[in-house]
Amino acid sequence: MTTEELEKKFQERIDAEEKIEAKDWMPADYRKTLIRQISQHAHSEVVGMLPEGNWVTRAPNLKRKAILLAKIQDEAGHGLYLYSAAETLGVERTDLIDDLNSGKAKYSSIFNYPALTWADMGAVGWLVDGAAIMNQVALCRTSYGPYARAMVRICKEESFHQRQGYDILLTLSKGNDAQKRMCQDAINRWWWPSLMMFGPPDANSPHSAQSLKWKIKRVSNDELRQRFVDMTIPQCNILGMTLPDPKLVWNQDRGHHDFGEIDWVEFNNVLKGNGPCNKERLEARLNAHNEGAWVREAAMVHAEKRARKIA
Ligand code: BYC
C-alpha cells in the first residue's frame, strides 16, 4: 500500500472510533504529536508534585497530611503510567526525562506559580485538579489505546484529588475571618492560571485542528475552558467565595457564562521560562534526579541479578 492509502485507511479507523494500538501503522506526525502530548502530560504530573510537596510538613493535622501525601504519591503514579504509554510509541523514558531536566520539554504552565499558604493546597486541588479532570475525562476517549486506558485510572484518582481540595476550602470558608481571607486569596491567585491550563484560544492553537481530526484531542481548548468555568461557578457559590473576574456573568443566549480576557502575555511568558517559579521547579527536579541516582543504580543491579538467576 502507498503512504496515501495507509493514511486514508488510518483516518477511516479513527472515524470509526477504533482505538489505535502500539503496533498498528500510524502516520509519523500522529506518533510525534502523541509523544509530545503524553510526555508533556507525564512531566506535568511529576512537576505537579513540587508545589504540594512543599506543604507536607506544614499540613494542619495528621489526617490532612496523610491525604496530601497520598495525593502526591498518586501524581507520581500518573507520571509513571504516562511515561509507560509514551514508551509504547518507541521512545526511551530516560530521553524524555533528560528533556525535562534540561528545560527542553514543556510541562503545564500552572506549576510555575507558587503555593504560598495552606489554602493553596485547597485551591490547587479544587481548581487545578478540576481543570485537569475536565481535560482528562475527554482524553479517556482519545484515539490512542494505551493513552486512553491510562487516562481512565488517572481520572478516577483525580476526582478524589479535586474533592480533597474542595474539602480544604470548605473548611476554611467556614472558619474565622483570617481563614476566610486566606481561602479567598488562594482562589484569586489560582483562578486565571487555571484557565490558562487549557492552552491558547482555538484560533491560536497550532496543534488543535489536526489533533481533533485524529481524535487525539476530543474537545477543543476553548470548549473545555468554557465547561470548566460553567462547572466551577456554582461550586464557588457554595463556598461563599467569589472569582476574581468582574466580567463573569451568565449569558442567557449562549447558555454559558461569559468571562473576562485571559492574559495571554503572561501565559506566553511562563511558557518561555519566565514564570514566578520556572527556575525553582527545574532546579528541584534536577536535584531530585541526581539525588535519586543511587536508587536507579541499585534497582538496575537488582534486576540484573534476578535476570541472571532466572537464566
Ligand atoms: N502549559 O496547539 P496547542 C495535571 C503549549 S496538570 C504549557 O493548544 P496542544 C496535574 C503546547 O504544548 C495538566 N504549555 O497544543 C494536576 C504547545 O507547545 P509545543 C496536564 C502549554 O498540545 C494536578 C503550544 O502551547 N495535562 O495533570 O494541542 C496535580 C500550543 O498549544 C499549555 C495535560 O498535559 C499549558 N497550559 O494542546 C498534578 C493534558 N497549553 O508542544 C498534575 C494533556 C498549551 O508545540 N495535554 N501549551 O511546544 C493536552 O490536552 C494538550 O496538550 C493541551 C494543549 C490542551 C495542554
mmCIF file of C-alpha atoms and ligand atoms in Angstrom:
data_model
loop_
_atom_site.group_PDB
_atom_site.id
_atom_site.type_symbol
_atom_site.label_atom_id
_atom_site.label_comp_id
_atom_site.label_asym_id
_atom_site.label_seq_id
_atom_site.Cartn_x
_atom_site.Cartn_y
_atom_site.Cartn_z
ATOM 1 C CA MET A 1 0.000 0.000 0.000
ATOM 2 C CA THR A 2 1.201 3.545 -0.665
ATOM 3 C CA THR A 3 1.555 6.015 2.230
ATOM 4 C CA GLU A 4 -1.517 7.837 0.946
ATOM 5 C CA GLU A 5 -3.575 4.667 1.053
ATOM 6 C CA LEU A 6 -2.281 3.841 4.521
ATOM 7 C CA GLU A 7 -3.172 7.351 5.737
ATOM 8 C CA LYS A 8 -6.675 7.065 4.269
ATOM 9 C CA LYS A 9 -7.237 3.701 5.957
ATOM 10 C CA PHE A 10 -5.867 5.107 9.204
ATOM 11 C CA GLN A 11 -8.301 8.037 9.130
ATOM 12 C CA GLU A 12 -11.159 5.618 8.395
ATOM 13 C CA ARG A 13 -10.256 3.645 11.513
ATOM 14 C CA ILE A 14 -10.192 6.873 13.544
ATOM 15 C CA ASP A 15 -13.554 7.959 12.111
ATOM 16 C CA ALA A 16 -14.999 4.558 13.010
ATOM 17 C CA GLU A 17 -13.877 5.133 16.652
ATOM 18 C CA GLU A 18 -11.395 2.239 16.532
ATOM 19 C CA LYS A 19 -8.526 2.514 19.004
ATOM 20 C CA ILE A 20 -5.030 2.666 17.532
ATOM 21 C CA GLU A 21 -2.643 0.283 19.288
ATOM 22 C CA ALA A 22 1.147 0.395 19.665
ATOM 23 C CA LYS A 23 1.979 -1.992 16.814
ATOM 24 C CA ASP A 24 -0.525 -0.568 14.335
ATOM 25 C CA TRP A 25 0.616 1.541 11.401
ATOM 26 C CA MET A 26 0.290 5.260 12.131
ATOM 27 C CA PRO A 27 1.399 8.455 10.368
ATOM 28 C CA ALA A 28 4.752 9.736 11.618
ATOM 29 C CA ASP A 29 3.132 13.006 12.737
ATOM 30 C CA TYR A 30 0.457 11.173 14.721
ATOM 31 C CA ARG A 31 3.238 9.370 16.614
ATOM 32 C CA LYS A 32 5.184 12.614 17.069
ATOM 33 C CA THR A 33 2.140 14.514 18.365
ATOM 34 C CA LEU A 34 1.315 11.764 20.816
ATOM 35 C CA ILE A 35 4.868 11.570 22.134
ATOM 36 C CA ARG A 36 4.848 15.344 22.597
ATOM 37 C CA GLN A 37 1.500 15.489 24.347
ATOM 38 C CA ILE A 38 1.857 12.365 26.505
ATOM 39 C CA SER A 39 5.376 13.255 27.627
ATOM 40 C CA GLN A 40 4.366 16.848 28.436
ATOM 41 C CA HIS A 41 1.479 15.403 30.376
ATOM 42 C CA ALA A 42 3.784 12.995 32.266
ATOM 43 C CA HIS A 43 6.190 15.837 33.078
ATOM 44 C CA SER A 44 3.261 17.906 34.394
ATOM 45 C CA GLU A 45 2.287 15.140 36.787
ATOM 46 C CA VAL A 46 5.850 14.885 38.077
ATOM 47 C CA VAL A 47 6.492 18.628 38.394
ATOM 48 C CA GLY A 48 2.994 18.946 39.872
ATOM 49 C CA MET A 49 4.248 17.150 42.975
ATOM 50 C CA LEU A 50 6.547 20.043 43.847
ATOM 51 C CA PRO A 51 4.147 22.807 44.986
ATOM 52 C CA GLU A 52 2.286 20.257 47.104
ATOM 53 C CA GLY A 53 5.407 18.555 48.436
ATOM 54 C CA ASN A 54 6.251 21.946 49.880
ATOM 55 C CA TRP A 55 3.259 21.670 52.241
ATOM 56 C CA VAL A 56 3.568 18.091 53.561
ATOM 57 C CA THR A 57 5.482 19.137 56.677
ATOM 58 C CA ARG A 58 3.111 22.045 57.304
ATOM 59 C CA ALA A 59 -0.270 20.367 56.856
ATOM 60 C CA PRO A 60 -2.537 21.455 59.742
ATOM 61 C CA ASN A 61 -3.114 17.944 61.140
ATOM 62 C CA LEU A 62 -2.202 14.296 60.696
ATOM 63 C CA LYS A 63 -5.271 13.471 58.630
ATOM 64 C CA ARG A 64 -4.655 16.331 56.172
ATOM 65 C CA LYS A 65 -1.003 15.316 55.961
ATOM 66 C CA ALA A 66 -1.819 11.669 55.164
ATOM 67 C CA ILE A 67 -4.321 12.735 52.489
ATOM 68 C CA LEU A 68 -1.845 15.163 50.903
ATOM 69 C CA LEU A 69 0.885 12.511 50.887
ATOM 70 C CA ALA A 70 -1.452 10.037 49.196
ATOM 71 C CA LYS A 71 -2.342 12.629 46.557
ATOM 72 C CA ILE A 72 1.294 13.393 45.814
ATOM 73 C CA GLN A 73 2.060 9.680 45.517
ATOM 74 C CA ASP A 74 -0.846 9.381 43.067
ATOM 75 C CA GLU A 75 0.711 12.110 40.900
ATOM 76 C CA ALA A 76 3.972 10.136 40.765
ATOM 77 C CA GLY A 77 1.963 7.100 39.694
ATOM 78 C CA HIS A 78 0.246 9.125 36.959
ATOM 79 C CA GLY A 79 3.656 10.193 35.675
ATOM 80 C CA LEU A 80 4.714 6.544 35.538
ATOM 81 C CA TYR A 81 1.606 5.363 33.636
ATOM 82 C CA LEU A 82 2.076 8.195 31.173
ATOM 83 C CA TYR A 83 5.806 7.600 30.611
ATOM 84 C CA SER A 84 4.898 3.938 30.007
ATOM 85 C CA ALA A 85 2.229 4.966 27.495
ATOM 86 C CA ALA A 86 4.781 7.187 25.721
ATOM 87 C CA GLU A 87 7.301 4.315 25.625
ATOM 88 C CA THR A 88 4.853 2.203 23.616
ATOM 89 C CA LEU A 89 5.482 4.715 20.809
ATOM 90 C CA GLY A 90 9.165 3.838 20.642
ATOM 91 C CA VAL A 91 10.809 6.482 22.835
ATOM 92 C CA GLU A 92 13.017 5.915 25.862
ATOM 93 C CA ARG A 93 11.819 7.205 29.215
ATOM 94 C CA THR A 94 15.357 8.325 30.085
ATOM 95 C CA ASP A 95 15.438 10.566 26.990
ATOM 96 C CA LEU A 96 12.086 12.120 27.920
ATOM 97 C CA ILE A 97 13.272 12.778 31.461
ATOM 98 C CA ASP A 98 16.532 14.260 30.147
ATOM 99 C CA ASP A 99 14.455 16.661 28.040
ATOM 100 C CA LEU A 100 12.506 17.721 31.122
ATOM 101 C CA ASN A 101 15.646 18.189 33.216
ATOM 102 C CA SER A 102 17.426 20.194 30.535
ATOM 103 C CA GLY A 103 14.456 22.566 30.178
ATOM 104 C CA LYS A 104 13.811 21.443 26.577
ATOM 105 C CA ALA A 105 10.444 19.816 27.279
ATOM 106 C CA LYS A 106 7.314 21.660 28.334
ATOM 107 C CA TYR A 107 5.143 20.884 31.334
ATOM 108 C CA SER A 108 1.910 22.555 32.384
ATOM 109 C CA SER A 109 2.229 26.317 32.913
ATOM 110 C CA ILE A 110 0.261 26.048 36.153
ATOM 111 C CA PHE A 111 3.137 24.558 38.127
ATOM 112 C CA ASN A 112 5.254 27.663 37.705
ATOM 113 C CA TYR A 113 3.158 29.510 40.275
ATOM 114 C CA PRO A 114 3.972 29.403 43.999
ATOM 115 C CA ALA A 115 1.860 27.699 46.688
ATOM 116 C CA LEU A 116 2.023 30.366 49.394
ATOM 117 C CA THR A 117 -0.446 29.250 52.076
ATOM 118 C CA TRP A 118 -2.271 26.120 53.212
ATOM 119 C CA ALA A 119 -5.346 27.383 51.329
ATOM 120 C CA ASP A 120 -3.330 26.957 48.139
ATOM 121 C CA MET A 121 -3.473 23.195 48.715
ATOM 122 C CA GLY A 122 -7.241 23.568 48.595
ATOM 123 C CA ALA A 123 -7.239 25.827 45.544
ATOM 124 C CA VAL A 124 -4.800 23.580 43.679
ATOM 125 C CA GLY A 125 -6.949 20.530 44.392
ATOM 126 C CA TRP A 126 -10.213 22.228 43.533
ATOM 127 C CA LEU A 127 -9.206 24.393 40.561
ATOM 128 C CA VAL A 128 -6.030 22.818 39.141
ATOM 129 C CA ASP A 129 -7.143 19.213 39.523
ATOM 130 C CA GLY A 130 -10.618 20.324 38.463
ATOM 131 C CA ALA A 131 -9.238 21.781 35.231
ATOM 132 C CA ALA A 132 -7.049 18.707 34.755
ATOM 133 C CA ILE A 133 -10.070 16.400 35.111
ATOM 134 C CA MET A 134 -12.139 18.443 32.680
ATOM 135 C CA ASN A 135 -9.395 17.950 30.098
ATOM 136 C CA GLN A 136 -8.618 14.355 31.017
ATOM 137 C CA VAL A 137 -12.148 12.946 31.061
ATOM 138 C CA ALA A 138 -12.261 13.870 27.369
ATOM 139 C CA LEU A 139 -8.891 12.174 26.884
ATOM 140 C CA CYS A 140 -10.311 8.850 28.140
ATOM 141 C CA ARG A 141 -11.751 8.672 24.602
ATOM 142 C CA THR A 142 -8.522 9.659 22.848
ATOM 143 C CA SER A 143 -7.794 7.535 19.785
ATOM 144 C CA TYR A 144 -4.524 6.004 21.031
ATOM 145 C CA GLY A 145 -5.398 2.949 23.158
ATOM 146 C CA PRO A 146 -2.535 2.978 25.707
ATOM 147 C CA TYR A 147 -3.086 6.702 26.428
ATOM 148 C CA ALA A 148 -6.867 6.314 26.708
ATOM 149 C CA ARG A 149 -6.544 3.401 29.141
ATOM 150 C CA ALA A 150 -4.022 5.262 31.313
ATOM 151 C CA MET A 151 -6.430 8.200 31.455
ATOM 152 C CA VAL A 152 -9.295 6.114 32.860
ATOM 153 C CA ARG A 153 -7.403 5.278 36.029
ATOM 154 C CA ILE A 154 -5.874 8.734 36.309
ATOM 155 C CA CYS A 155 -9.307 10.368 36.145
ATOM 156 C CA LYS A 156 -10.629 8.219 38.979
ATOM 157 C CA GLU A 157 -7.762 9.334 41.183
ATOM 158 C CA GLU A 158 -8.019 12.966 40.091
ATOM 159 C CA SER A 159 -11.652 13.065 41.207
ATOM 160 C CA PHE A 160 -10.538 12.234 44.723
ATOM 161 C CA HIS A 161 -7.874 14.954 44.457
ATOM 162 C CA GLN A 162 -10.403 17.560 43.469
ATOM 163 C CA ARG A 163 -12.719 16.545 46.288
ATOM 164 C CA GLN A 164 -9.920 16.818 48.860
ATOM 165 C CA GLY A 165 -9.044 20.312 47.618
ATOM 166 C CA TYR A 166 -12.634 21.442 47.820
ATOM 167 C CA ASP A 167 -12.912 19.963 51.311
ATOM 168 C CA ILE A 168 -9.915 22.039 52.468
ATOM 169 C CA LEU A 169 -11.533 25.214 51.108
ATOM 170 C CA LEU A 170 -14.932 24.331 52.530
ATOM 171 C CA THR A 171 -13.377 24.017 55.993
ATOM 172 C CA LEU A 172 -11.502 27.319 55.644
ATOM 173 C CA SER A 173 -14.590 29.081 54.269
ATOM 174 C CA LYS A 174 -16.427 28.230 57.495
ATOM 175 C CA GLY A 175 -13.526 29.303 59.686
ATOM 176 C CA ASN A 176 -12.539 32.626 61.240
ATOM 177 C CA ASP A 177 -12.003 35.847 59.285
ATOM 178 C CA ALA A 178 -8.306 35.170 58.679
ATOM 179 C CA GLN A 179 -9.104 31.687 57.310
ATOM 180 C CA LYS A 180 -11.814 33.075 55.052
ATOM 181 C CA ARG A 181 -9.396 35.710 53.741
ATOM 182 C CA MET A 182 -6.748 33.051 53.124
ATOM 183 C CA CYS A 183 -9.318 30.982 51.207
ATOM 184 C CA GLN A 184 -10.371 33.920 49.016
ATOM 185 C CA ASP A 185 -6.771 34.976 48.401
ATOM 186 C CA ALA A 186 -5.810 31.479 47.175
ATOM 187 C CA ILE A 187 -8.820 31.385 44.823
ATOM 188 C CA ASN A 188 -7.903 34.834 43.488
ATOM 189 C CA ARG A 189 -4.337 33.746 42.694
ATOM 190 C CA TRP A 190 -5.125 30.352 41.134
ATOM 191 C CA TRP A 191 -8.208 31.242 39.059
ATOM 192 C CA TRP A 192 -6.601 32.817 35.994
ATOM 193 C CA PRO A 193 -3.624 30.407 35.777
ATOM 194 C CA SER A 194 -6.164 27.529 35.962
ATOM 195 C CA LEU A 195 -7.994 28.910 32.926
ATOM 196 C CA MET A 196 -4.642 29.064 31.086
ATOM 197 C CA MET A 197 -4.126 25.334 31.636
ATOM 198 C CA PHE A 198 -6.471 24.571 28.741
ATOM 199 C CA GLY A 199 -3.993 26.126 26.325
ATOM 200 C CA PRO A 200 -4.212 29.027 23.861
ATOM 201 C CA PRO A 201 -7.548 30.029 22.258
ATOM 202 C CA ASP A 202 -8.576 27.653 19.468
ATOM 203 C CA ALA A 203 -7.785 30.297 16.853
ATOM 204 C CA ASN A 204 -4.147 30.436 18.067
ATOM 205 C CA SER A 205 -3.629 26.746 18.812
ATOM 206 C CA PRO A 206 -1.293 25.330 16.164
ATOM 207 C CA HIS A 207 -1.942 21.673 17.005
ATOM 208 C CA SER A 208 -5.686 21.629 17.633
ATOM 209 C CA ALA A 209 -7.134 21.149 14.151
ATOM 210 C CA GLN A 210 -5.029 18.088 13.303
ATOM 211 C CA SER A 211 -5.261 16.639 16.813
ATOM 212 C CA LEU A 212 -9.055 16.927 16.718
ATOM 213 C CA LYS A 213 -9.144 15.263 13.288
ATOM 214 C CA TRP A 214 -7.038 12.389 14.596
ATOM 215 C CA LYS A 215 -9.165 12.369 17.767
ATOM 216 C CA ILE A 216 -6.062 12.694 19.918
ATOM 217 C CA LYS A 217 -7.959 15.654 21.360
ATOM 218 C CA ARG A 218 -11.714 15.128 21.608
ATOM 219 C CA VAL A 219 -12.790 18.615 22.687
ATOM 220 C CA SER A 220 -11.196 21.969 21.828
ATOM 221 C CA ASN A 221 -9.239 24.140 24.279
ATOM 222 C CA ASP A 222 -11.926 26.858 24.370
ATOM 223 C CA GLU A 223 -14.811 24.460 24.805
ATOM 224 C CA LEU A 224 -13.142 22.686 27.735
ATOM 225 C CA ARG A 225 -12.314 26.055 29.296
ATOM 226 C CA GLN A 226 -15.954 27.127 28.990
ATOM 227 C CA ARG A 227 -17.184 23.873 30.546
ATOM 228 C CA PHE A 228 -14.763 24.413 33.430
ATOM 229 C CA VAL A 229 -15.986 27.967 34.059
ATOM 230 C CA ASP A 230 -19.629 26.831 33.988
ATOM 231 C CA MET A 231 -18.919 23.949 36.371
ATOM 232 C CA THR A 232 -16.886 25.993 38.849
ATOM 233 C CA ILE A 233 -19.203 28.947 39.488
ATOM 234 C CA PRO A 234 -21.913 27.060 41.444
ATOM 235 C CA GLN A 235 -19.203 25.307 43.474
ATOM 236 C CA CYS A 236 -17.696 28.705 44.297
ATOM 237 C CA ASN A 237 -21.100 29.973 45.402
ATOM 238 C CA ILE A 238 -21.396 27.098 47.872
ATOM 239 C CA LEU A 239 -18.055 28.165 49.349
ATOM 240 C CA GLY A 240 -19.445 31.684 49.731
ATOM 241 C CA MET A 241 -16.373 32.973 47.878
ATOM 242 C CA THR A 242 -16.006 34.977 44.662
ATOM 243 C CA LEU A 243 -13.987 34.537 41.488
ATOM 244 C CA PRO A 244 -11.654 37.423 40.547
ATOM 245 C CA ASP A 245 -13.372 38.370 37.303
ATOM 246 C CA PRO A 246 -15.855 41.293 37.150
ATOM 247 C CA LYS A 247 -16.909 40.181 33.653
ATOM 248 C CA LEU A 248 -18.146 36.795 34.839
ATOM 249 C CA VAL A 249 -21.860 36.761 34.045
ATOM 250 C CA TRP A 250 -24.499 34.261 32.918
ATOM 251 C CA ASN A 251 -25.314 34.708 29.228
ATOM 252 C CA GLN A 252 -28.865 33.511 28.642
ATOM 253 C CA ASP A 253 -28.480 33.468 24.838
ATOM 254 C CA ARG A 254 -25.348 31.335 24.835
ATOM 255 C CA GLY A 255 -26.434 29.199 27.777
ATOM 256 C CA HIS A 256 -22.965 29.709 29.259
ATOM 257 C CA HIS A 257 -21.113 32.138 31.474
ATOM 258 C CA ASP A 258 -19.218 34.954 29.802
ATOM 259 C CA PHE A 259 -15.829 35.670 31.321
ATOM 260 C CA GLY A 260 -13.036 38.232 31.010
ATOM 261 C CA GLU A 261 -9.986 38.216 28.766
ATOM 262 C CA ILE A 262 -7.158 35.881 29.798
ATOM 263 C CA ASP A 263 -3.708 37.474 29.999
ATOM 264 C CA TRP A 264 -2.021 35.581 27.158
ATOM 265 C CA VAL A 265 1.121 37.682 27.505
ATOM 266 C CA GLU A 266 1.555 36.241 30.984
ATOM 267 C CA PHE A 267 0.871 32.717 29.667
ATOM 268 C CA ASN A 268 3.467 33.021 26.918
ATOM 269 C CA ASN A 269 5.991 34.404 29.376
ATOM 270 C CA VAL A 270 5.511 31.425 31.672
ATOM 271 C CA LEU A 271 5.956 29.092 28.680
ATOM 272 C CA LYS A 272 9.214 30.868 27.819
ATOM 273 C CA GLY A 273 10.564 30.076 31.285
ATOM 274 C CA ASN A 274 9.857 33.450 32.905
ATOM 275 C CA GLY A 275 7.077 32.500 35.330
ATOM 276 C CA PRO A 276 7.468 33.088 39.075
ATOM 277 C CA CYS A 277 8.801 29.560 39.771
ATOM 278 C CA ASN A 278 10.177 28.132 36.483
ATOM 279 C CA LYS A 279 13.791 28.156 37.654
ATOM 280 C CA GLU A 280 12.976 26.824 41.103
ATOM 281 C CA ARG A 281 10.934 23.926 39.666
ATOM 282 C CA LEU A 282 13.651 22.841 37.256
ATOM 283 C CA GLU A 283 16.319 23.041 39.932
ATOM 284 C CA ALA A 284 14.217 20.936 42.294
ATOM 285 C CA ARG A 285 13.637 18.318 39.550
ATOM 286 C CA LEU A 286 17.313 18.196 38.718
ATOM 287 C CA ASN A 287 18.319 17.801 42.372
ATOM 288 C CA ALA A 288 15.773 15.034 42.888
ATOM 289 C CA HIS A 289 17.058 13.288 39.763
ATOM 290 C CA ASN A 290 20.692 13.498 40.834
ATOM 291 C CA GLU A 291 19.994 12.529 44.425
ATOM 292 C CA GLY A 292 17.974 9.538 43.191
ATOM 293 C CA ALA A 293 20.809 8.179 41.031
ATOM 294 C CA TRP A 294 21.734 5.570 43.649
ATOM 295 C CA VAL A 295 18.149 4.238 43.674
ATOM 296 C CA ARG A 296 18.186 3.751 39.897
ATOM 297 C CA GLU A 297 21.605 2.061 40.074
ATOM 298 C CA ALA A 298 20.503 -0.242 42.906
ATOM 299 C CA ALA A 299 17.326 -1.165 41.015
ATOM 300 C CA MET A 300 19.353 -1.995 37.888
ATOM 301 C CA VAL A 301 21.786 -4.203 39.839
ATOM 302 C CA HIS A 302 18.847 -5.988 41.488
ATOM 303 C CA ALA A 303 17.121 -6.508 38.115
ATOM 304 C CA GLU A 304 20.314 -7.859 36.540
ATOM 305 C CA LYS A 305 20.869 -10.268 39.456
ATOM 306 C CA ARG A 306 17.288 -11.540 39.151
ATOM 307 C CA ALA A 307 17.643 -11.937 35.401
ATOM 308 C CA ARG A 308 20.846 -13.993 35.894
ATOM 309 C CA LYS A 309 19.081 -16.191 38.485
ATOM 310 C CA ILE A 310 16.148 -16.852 36.143
ATOM 311 C CA ALA A 311 18.519 -17.627 33.246
HETATM 312 N N1 BYC B 1 1.160 24.763 29.712
HETATM 313 O O1 BYC B 1 -1.682 23.914 19.987
HETATM 314 P P1 BYC B 1 -1.820 23.807 21.469
HETATM 315 C C1 BYC B 1 -2.022 17.711 35.836
HETATM 316 C C2 BYC B 1 1.676 24.519 24.651
HETATM 317 S S1 BYC B 1 -1.857 19.157 35.041
HETATM 318 C C3 BYC B 1 2.274 24.597 28.976
HETATM 319 O O2 BYC B 1 -3.164 24.082 22.028
HETATM 320 P P2 BYC B 1 -1.997 21.030 22.231
HETATM 321 C C4 BYC B 1 -1.916 17.744 37.313
HETATM 322 C C5 BYC B 1 1.526 23.252 23.836
HETATM 323 O O3 BYC B 1 2.202 22.190 24.456
HETATM 324 C C6 BYC B 1 -2.314 19.118 33.401
HETATM 325 N N2 BYC B 1 2.261 24.520 27.633
HETATM 326 O O4 BYC B 1 -1.242 22.403 21.955
HETATM 327 C C7 BYC B 1 -2.869 18.370 38.090
HETATM 328 C C8 BYC B 1 2.126 23.693 22.518
HETATM 329 O O5 BYC B 1 3.543 23.753 22.632
HETATM 330 P P3 BYC B 1 4.550 22.822 21.736
HETATM 331 C C9 BYC B 1 -1.514 18.280 32.469
HETATM 332 C C10 BYC B 1 1.064 24.607 27.032
HETATM 333 O O6 BYC B 1 -0.999 20.053 22.687
HETATM 334 C C11 BYC B 1 -2.679 18.433 39.463
HETATM 335 C C12 BYC B 1 1.650 25.125 22.422
HETATM 336 O O7 BYC B 1 1.404 25.566 23.740
HETATM 337 N N3 BYC B 1 -2.441 17.851 31.494
HETATM 338 O O8 BYC B 1 -2.176 16.741 35.214
HETATM 339 O O9 BYC B 1 -2.851 20.667 21.076
HETATM 340 C C13 BYC B 1 -1.566 17.883 40.071
HETATM 341 C C14 BYC B 1 0.417 25.305 21.567
HETATM 342 O O10 BYC B 1 -0.759 24.782 22.191
HETATM 343 C C15 BYC B 1 -0.123 24.748 27.736
HETATM 344 C C16 BYC B 1 -2.107 17.617 30.223
HETATM 345 O O11 BYC B 1 -0.982 17.757 29.835
HETATM 346 C C17 BYC B 1 -0.046 24.849 29.122
HETATM 347 N N4 BYC B 1 -1.128 25.012 29.902
HETATM 348 O O12 BYC B 1 -2.994 21.378 23.449
HETATM 349 C C18 BYC B 1 -0.620 17.249 39.272
HETATM 350 C C19 BYC B 1 -3.230 17.131 29.344
HETATM 351 N N5 BYC B 1 -1.143 24.808 26.852
HETATM 352 O O13 BYC B 1 4.377 21.418 22.236
HETATM 353 C C20 BYC B 1 -0.807 17.158 37.898
HETATM 354 C C21 BYC B 1 -2.773 16.623 28.016
HETATM 355 C C22 BYC B 1 -0.599 24.701 25.633
HETATM 356 O O14 BYC B 1 4.131 22.973 20.308
HETATM 357 N N6 BYC B 1 -2.460 17.674 27.109
HETATM 358 N N7 BYC B 1 0.724 24.591 25.748
HETATM 359 O O15 BYC B 1 5.911 23.376 22.050
HETATM 360 C C23 BYC B 1 -3.395 18.327 26.367
HETATM 361 O O16 BYC B 1 -4.584 18.074 26.459
HETATM 362 C C24 BYC B 1 -2.900 19.326 25.373
HETATM 363 O O17 BYC B 1 -1.523 19.101 25.157
HETATM 364 C C25 BYC B 1 -3.145 20.801 25.802
HETATM 365 C C26 BYC B 1 -2.500 21.719 24.719
HETATM 366 C C27 BYC B 1 -4.630 21.093 25.862
HETATM 367 C C28 BYC B 1 -2.492 21.107 27.142
#
